[in-house]
Amino acid sequence: LRFDTFEPDPEAQAVFKAVVAWSESDGDGSLLLYGQSSKGKSGLAACALEARALLTLSSGWFVEEGALKKRVQDEMFTPKEERGRGWESSAERAKNVSLLVLDDIGKAQVTDNWEQELTAVISHRQLNHKPTIFTANLGLGDLGERLGYYLLDRITMMCGEGEHVHMLKGRNRRTSKLL
């Protein structure tokens, strides 16, 4: 997806413009898009990732939180001799990639181990001023309960103290195509 092919709902025009403006900057701030499922958050995040990566000539990684959790868990059991030269764990990649999209944050079941891993990734990105795009199908209150308010506070601080936190509204983009 690209911004020129993304069709936002009329209710989402202001958020769409804010995301385009964020993508056209090369600052280190992050972005949080949240709201009900199927409103276009992941698609909009993909557009922002592509636009920002092209602008800054940097690498990006789009990963769903549940997939990242599974990769991290699977890698714990990968013997060192099977990793190969130059191998980088998914957690390290998430920490160090220039631009990360962490899609559907709050959807994966939070365990003590996963909470520690996710906090380490987000804290590293915050401390090293690495822009991150977060998407969530939960409201902010539910996201805080799910992740813990400490981690939600970190995320909102990364997003310019809330300046780049946007609720996406509109039609269900998946089912409306079927009707």
PDB file of C-alpha atoms in Angstrom:
ATOM      1  CA  LEU A   1       0.000   0.000   0.000  1.00  0.00           C
ATOM      2  CA  ARG A   2       0.968   3.596  -0.610  1.00  0.00           C
ATOM      3  CA  PHE A   3      -0.696   6.818   0.439  1.00  0.00           C
ATOM      4  CA  ASP A   4      -1.765   7.542  -3.147  1.00  0.00           C
ATOM      5  CA  THR A   5      -3.686   4.245  -3.283  1.00  0.00           C
ATOM      6  CA  PHE A   6      -5.064   4.290   0.282  1.00  0.00           C
ATOM      7  CA  GLU A   7      -8.676   5.481   0.430  1.00  0.00           C
ATOM      8  CA  PRO A   8      -9.507   6.789   3.907  1.00  0.00           C
ATOM      9  CA  ASP A   9     -13.097   7.074   5.086  1.00  0.00           C
ATOM     10  CA  PRO A  10     -14.466  10.593   5.443  1.00  0.00           C
ATOM     11  CA  GLU A  11     -14.341  10.101   9.241  1.00  0.00           C
ATOM     12  CA  ALA A  12     -10.634   9.245   8.994  1.00  0.00           C
ATOM     13  CA  GLN A  13      -9.472  12.158   6.795  1.00  0.00           C
ATOM     14  CA  ALA A  14      -7.922  14.148   9.653  1.00  0.00           C
ATOM     15  CA  VAL A  15      -6.004  11.104  10.921  1.00  0.00           C
ATOM     16  CA  PHE A  16      -4.912  10.266   7.365  1.00  0.00           C
ATOM     17  CA  LYS A  17      -3.510  13.792   6.909  1.00  0.00           C
ATOM     18  CA  ALA A  18      -1.748  13.639  10.287  1.00  0.00           C
ATOM     19  CA  VAL A  19      -0.127  10.300   9.382  1.00  0.00           C
ATOM     20  CA  VAL A  20       0.998  11.636   5.995  1.00  0.00           C
ATOM     21  CA  ALA A  21       2.506  14.688   7.736  1.00  0.00           C
ATOM     22  CA  TRP A  22       4.256  12.438  10.280  1.00  0.00           C
ATOM     23  CA  SER A  23       5.638  10.298   7.458  1.00  0.00           C
ATOM     24  CA  GLU A  24       6.995  13.322   5.617  1.00  0.00           C
ATOM     25  CA  SER A  25       9.044  14.370   8.634  1.00  0.00           C
ATOM     26  CA  ASP A  26      12.314  12.697   9.467  1.00  0.00           C
ATOM     27  CA  GLY A  27      12.149  13.137  13.218  1.00  0.00           C
ATOM     28  CA  ASP A  28      12.478  10.396  15.795  1.00  0.00           C
ATOM     29  CA  GLY A  29       8.935  10.584  17.147  1.00  0.00           C
ATOM     30  CA  SER A  30       6.643   7.574  17.023  1.00  0.00           C
ATOM     31  CA  LEU A  31       3.019   7.045  16.043  1.00  0.00           C
ATOM     32  CA  LEU A  32       0.121   5.143  17.648  1.00  0.00           C
ATOM     33  CA  LEU A  33      -2.998   4.292  15.654  1.00  0.00           C
ATOM     34  CA  TYR A  34      -5.771   2.670  17.643  1.00  0.00           C
ATOM     35  CA  GLY A  35      -9.461   1.855  17.381  1.00  0.00           C
ATOM     36  CA  GLN A  36     -11.795  -0.973  16.480  1.00  0.00           C
ATOM     37  CA  SER A  37     -10.577  -3.668  14.130  1.00  0.00           C
ATOM     38  CA  SER A  38     -10.836  -3.355  10.348  1.00  0.00           C
ATOM     39  CA  LYS A  39     -10.662   0.443  10.218  1.00  0.00           C
ATOM     40  CA  GLY A  40      -7.438   0.551   8.187  1.00  0.00           C
ATOM     41  CA  LYS A  41      -4.810   1.021  10.903  1.00  0.00           C
ATOM     42  CA  SER A  42      -2.460  -1.658   9.587  1.00  0.00           C
ATOM     43  CA  GLY A  43      -2.797  -0.446   6.004  1.00  0.00           C
ATOM     44  CA  LEU A  44      -2.168   3.128   7.039  1.00  0.00           C
ATOM     45  CA  ALA A  45       0.847   1.995   9.089  1.00  0.00           C
ATOM     46  CA  ALA A  46       2.210   0.158   6.029  1.00  0.00           C
ATOM     47  CA  CYS A  47       1.831   3.341   3.957  1.00  0.00           C
ATOM     48  CA  ALA A  48       3.634   5.351   6.634  1.00  0.00           C
ATOM     49  CA  LEU A  49       6.419   2.771   6.837  1.00  0.00           C
ATOM     50  CA  GLU A  50       7.018   2.874   3.099  1.00  0.00           C
ATOM     51  CA  ALA A  51       6.899   6.669   2.883  1.00  0.00           C
ATOM     52  CA  ARG A  52       9.211   7.228   5.870  1.00  0.00           C
ATOM     53  CA  ALA A  53      11.669   4.526   4.755  1.00  0.00           C
ATOM     54  CA  LEU A  54      11.896   6.121   1.301  1.00  0.00           C
ATOM     55  CA  LEU A  55      12.308   9.600   2.772  1.00  0.00           C
ATOM     56  CA  THR A  56      15.061   8.614   5.178  1.00  0.00           C
ATOM     57  CA  LEU A  57      16.588   5.873   3.002  1.00  0.00           C
ATOM     58  CA  SER A  58      16.396   3.542   5.963  1.00  0.00           C
ATOM     59  CA  SER A  59      15.234   0.024   6.670  1.00  0.00           C
ATOM     60  CA  GLY A  60      11.884  -0.863   8.142  1.00  0.00           C
ATOM     61  CA  TRP A  61      10.166  -3.925   9.527  1.00  0.00           C
ATOM     62  CA  PHE A  62       6.420  -4.566   9.752  1.00  0.00           C
ATOM     63  CA  VAL A  63       5.665  -7.248  12.331  1.00  0.00           C
ATOM     64  CA  GLU A  64       2.516  -8.234  14.176  1.00  0.00           C
ATOM     65  CA  GLU A  65       3.045  -8.443  17.942  1.00  0.00           C
ATOM     66  CA  GLY A  66       1.876 -12.066  18.147  1.00  0.00           C
ATOM     67  CA  ALA A  67       4.281 -13.093  15.372  1.00  0.00           C
ATOM     68  CA  LEU A  68       7.147 -11.311  17.104  1.00  0.00           C
ATOM     69  CA  LYS A  69       6.304 -13.060  20.367  1.00  0.00           C
ATOM     70  CA  LYS A  70       6.276 -16.469  18.637  1.00  0.00           C
ATOM     71  CA  ARG A  71       9.585 -15.787  16.886  1.00  0.00           C
ATOM     72  CA  VAL A  72      11.232 -14.699  20.135  1.00  0.00           C
ATOM     73  CA  GLN A  73       9.924 -17.799  21.919  1.00  0.00           C
ATOM     74  CA  ASP A  74      11.018 -20.141  19.104  1.00  0.00           C
ATOM     75  CA  GLU A  75      14.479 -18.568  18.987  1.00  0.00           C
ATOM     76  CA  MET A  76      15.057 -19.329  22.655  1.00  0.00           C
ATOM     77  CA  PHE A  77      15.343 -22.981  21.647  1.00  0.00           C
ATOM     78  CA  THR A  78      17.509 -22.489  18.557  1.00  0.00           C
ATOM     79  CA  PRO A  79      20.974 -23.906  19.266  1.00  0.00           C
ATOM     80  CA  LYS A  80      23.824 -21.440  18.755  1.00  0.00           C
ATOM     81  CA  GLU A  81      25.450 -23.648  16.138  1.00  0.00           C
ATOM     82  CA  GLU A  82      22.281 -23.451  13.995  1.00  0.00           C
ATOM     83  CA  ARG A  83      22.121 -19.664  14.083  1.00  0.00           C
ATOM     84  CA  GLY A  84      24.920 -19.019  11.631  1.00  0.00           C
ATOM     85  CA  ARG A  85      27.225 -16.100  11.145  1.00  0.00           C
ATOM     86  CA  GLY A  86      25.695 -12.659  11.484  1.00  0.00           C
ATOM     87  CA  TRP A  87      22.506 -14.078  13.003  1.00  0.00           C
ATOM     88  CA  GLU A  88      20.355 -11.516  14.777  1.00  0.00           C
ATOM     89  CA  SER A  89      17.470 -12.440  17.042  1.00  0.00           C
ATOM     90  CA  SER A  90      14.028 -11.077  16.286  1.00  0.00           C
ATOM     91  CA  ALA A  91      14.098  -9.148  19.569  1.00  0.00           C
ATOM     92  CA  GLU A  92      17.403  -7.520  18.566  1.00  0.00           C
ATOM     93  CA  ARG A  93      16.063  -6.779  15.094  1.00  0.00           C
ATOM     94  CA  ALA A  94      12.963  -5.153  16.623  1.00  0.00           C
ATOM     95  CA  LYS A  95      15.197  -3.072  18.879  1.00  0.00           C
ATOM     96  CA  ASN A  96      17.598  -1.945  16.176  1.00  0.00           C
ATOM     97  CA  VAL A  97      15.754  -1.641  12.866  1.00  0.00           C
ATOM     98  CA  SER A  98      15.530   2.000  11.763  1.00  0.00           C
ATOM     99  CA  LEU A  99      11.727   2.008  11.638  1.00  0.00           C
ATOM    100  CA  LEU A 100       9.495  -0.614  13.250  1.00  0.00           C
ATOM    101  CA  VAL A 101       5.781  -1.168  12.791  1.00  0.00           C
ATOM    102  CA  LEU A 102       4.492  -3.127  15.765  1.00  0.00           C
ATOM    103  CA  ASP A 103       1.066  -4.161  14.524  1.00  0.00           C
ATOM    104  CA  ASP A 104      -1.842  -5.231  16.748  1.00  0.00           C
ATOM    105  CA  ILE A 105      -0.037  -4.444  19.987  1.00  0.00           C
ATOM    106  CA  GLY A 106      -1.994  -5.734  22.960  1.00  0.00           C
ATOM    107  CA  LYS A 107      -3.422  -8.668  21.029  1.00  0.00           C
ATOM    108  CA  ALA A 108      -0.873 -11.298  22.108  1.00  0.00           C
ATOM    109  CA  GLN A 109      -1.346 -12.902  25.495  1.00  0.00           C
ATOM    110  CA  VAL A 110       0.891 -11.129  27.968  1.00  0.00           C
ATOM    111  CA  THR A 111       3.031 -13.410  30.107  1.00  0.00           C
ATOM    112  CA  ASP A 112       5.793 -12.297  32.473  1.00  0.00           C
ATOM    113  CA  ASN A 113       8.449 -13.275  29.930  1.00  0.00           C
ATOM    114  CA  TRP A 114       6.698 -11.547  27.050  1.00  0.00           C
ATOM    115  CA  GLU A 115       6.088  -8.408  29.107  1.00  0.00           C
ATOM    116  CA  GLN A 116       9.833  -8.248  29.838  1.00  0.00           C
ATOM    117  CA  GLU A 117      10.782  -8.783  26.178  1.00  0.00           C
ATOM    118  CA  LEU A 118       8.267  -6.239  24.891  1.00  0.00           C
ATOM    119  CA  THR A 119       9.311  -3.688  27.513  1.00  0.00           C
ATOM    120  CA  ALA A 120      12.959  -4.210  26.554  1.00  0.00           C
ATOM    121  CA  VAL A 121      12.189  -3.627  22.854  1.00  0.00           C
ATOM    122  CA  ILE A 122      10.090  -0.517  23.458  1.00  0.00           C
ATOM    123  CA  SER A 123      12.459   0.929  26.078  1.00  0.00           C
ATOM    124  CA  HIS A 124      15.462   0.409  23.785  1.00  0.00           C
ATOM    125  CA  ARG A 125      13.667   2.116  20.903  1.00  0.00           C
ATOM    126  CA  GLN A 126      12.639   5.023  23.127  1.00  0.00           C
ATOM    127  CA  LEU A 127      16.090   5.523  24.627  1.00  0.00           C
ATOM    128  CA  ASN A 128      17.735   5.347  21.205  1.00  0.00           C
ATOM    129  CA  HIS A 129      15.173   7.642  19.522  1.00  0.00           C
ATOM    130  CA  LYS A 130      14.064   5.029  17.004  1.00  0.00           C
ATOM    131  CA  PRO A 131      10.679   5.794  15.451  1.00  0.00           C
ATOM    132  CA  THR A 132       8.031   3.140  15.911  1.00  0.00           C
ATOM    133  CA  ILE A 133       4.520   2.860  14.533  1.00  0.00           C
ATOM    134  CA  PHE A 134       2.146   1.035  16.854  1.00  0.00           C
ATOM    135  CA  THR A 135      -1.330  -0.165  15.911  1.00  0.00           C
ATOM    136  CA  ALA A 136      -3.884  -1.486  18.402  1.00  0.00           C
ATOM    137  CA  ASN A 137      -7.451  -2.753  18.172  1.00  0.00           C
ATOM    138  CA  LEU A 138      -8.070  -1.637  21.739  1.00  0.00           C
ATOM    139  CA  GLY A 139      -8.960   1.692  23.281  1.00  0.00           C
ATOM    140  CA  LEU A 140      -6.238   3.360  25.328  1.00  0.00           C
ATOM    141  CA  GLY A 141      -7.729   2.268  28.658  1.00  0.00           C
ATOM    142  CA  ASP A 142      -7.958  -1.362  27.541  1.00  0.00           C
ATOM    143  CA  LEU A 143      -4.481  -1.182  26.046  1.00  0.00           C
ATOM    144  CA  GLY A 144      -3.131   0.099  29.377  1.00  0.00           C
ATOM    145  CA  GLU A 145      -4.816  -2.736  31.238  1.00  0.00           C
ATOM    146  CA  ARG A 146      -3.514  -5.289  28.753  1.00  0.00           C
ATOM    147  CA  LEU A 147       0.106  -4.080  28.487  1.00  0.00           C
ATOM    148  CA  GLY A 148       0.396  -2.300  31.793  1.00  0.00           C
ATOM    149  CA  TYR A 149       0.140   1.464  32.215  1.00  0.00           C
ATOM    150  CA  TYR A 150       3.915   1.803  32.521  1.00  0.00           C
ATOM    151  CA  LEU A 151       4.381   0.507  28.977  1.00  0.00           C
ATOM    152  CA  LEU A 152       1.471   2.557  27.633  1.00  0.00           C
ATOM    153  CA  ASP A 153       3.056   5.655  29.204  1.00  0.00           C
ATOM    154  CA  ARG A 154       6.323   4.859  27.399  1.00  0.00           C
ATOM    155  CA  ILE A 155       4.487   4.480  24.111  1.00  0.00           C
ATOM    156  CA  THR A 156       2.596   7.759  24.474  1.00  0.00           C
ATOM    157  CA  MET A 157       5.819   9.558  25.456  1.00  0.00           C
ATOM    158  CA  MET A 158       7.426   8.177  22.295  1.00  0.00           C
ATOM    159  CA  CYS A 159       4.461   9.587  20.379  1.00  0.00           C
ATOM    160  CA  GLY A 160       5.179  13.182  21.361  1.00  0.00           C
ATOM    161  CA  GLU A 161       3.319  13.065  24.670  1.00  0.00           C
ATOM    162  CA  GLY A 162       0.200  12.068  22.748  1.00  0.00           C
ATOM    163  CA  GLU A 163       0.583  14.438  19.790  1.00  0.00           C
ATOM    164  CA  HIS A 164       0.900  11.466  17.441  1.00  0.00           C
ATOM    165  CA  VAL A 165      -1.722   9.239  19.063  1.00  0.00           C
ATOM    166  CA  HIS A 166      -4.733   8.879  16.783  1.00  0.00           C
ATOM    167  CA  MET A 167      -7.997   6.978  16.983  1.00  0.00           C
ATOM    168  CA  LEU A 168      -9.066   5.728  13.568  1.00  0.00           C
ATOM    169  CA  LYS A 169     -12.797   5.659  12.896  1.00  0.00           C
ATOM    170  CA  GLY A 170     -14.893   4.715   9.904  1.00  0.00           C
ATOM    171  CA  ARG A 171     -16.494   1.766   8.202  1.00  0.00           C
ATOM    172  CA  ASN A 172     -15.314  -1.798   8.528  1.00  0.00           C
ATOM    173  CA  ARG A 173     -12.893  -1.964   5.593  1.00  0.00           C
ATOM    174  CA  ARG A 174     -13.096  -5.754   5.320  1.00  0.00           C
ATOM    175  CA  THR A 175     -16.833  -6.409   5.365  1.00  0.00           C
ATOM    176  CA  SER A 176     -17.801  -3.279   3.399  1.00  0.00           C
ATOM    177  CA  LYS A 177     -15.965  -4.728   0.386  1.00  0.00           C
ATOM    178  CA  LEU A 178     -18.276  -7.748   0.511  1.00  0.00           C
ATOM    179  CA  LEU A 179     -21.516  -5.769   0.577  1.00  0.00           C
TER     180      LEU A 179
END
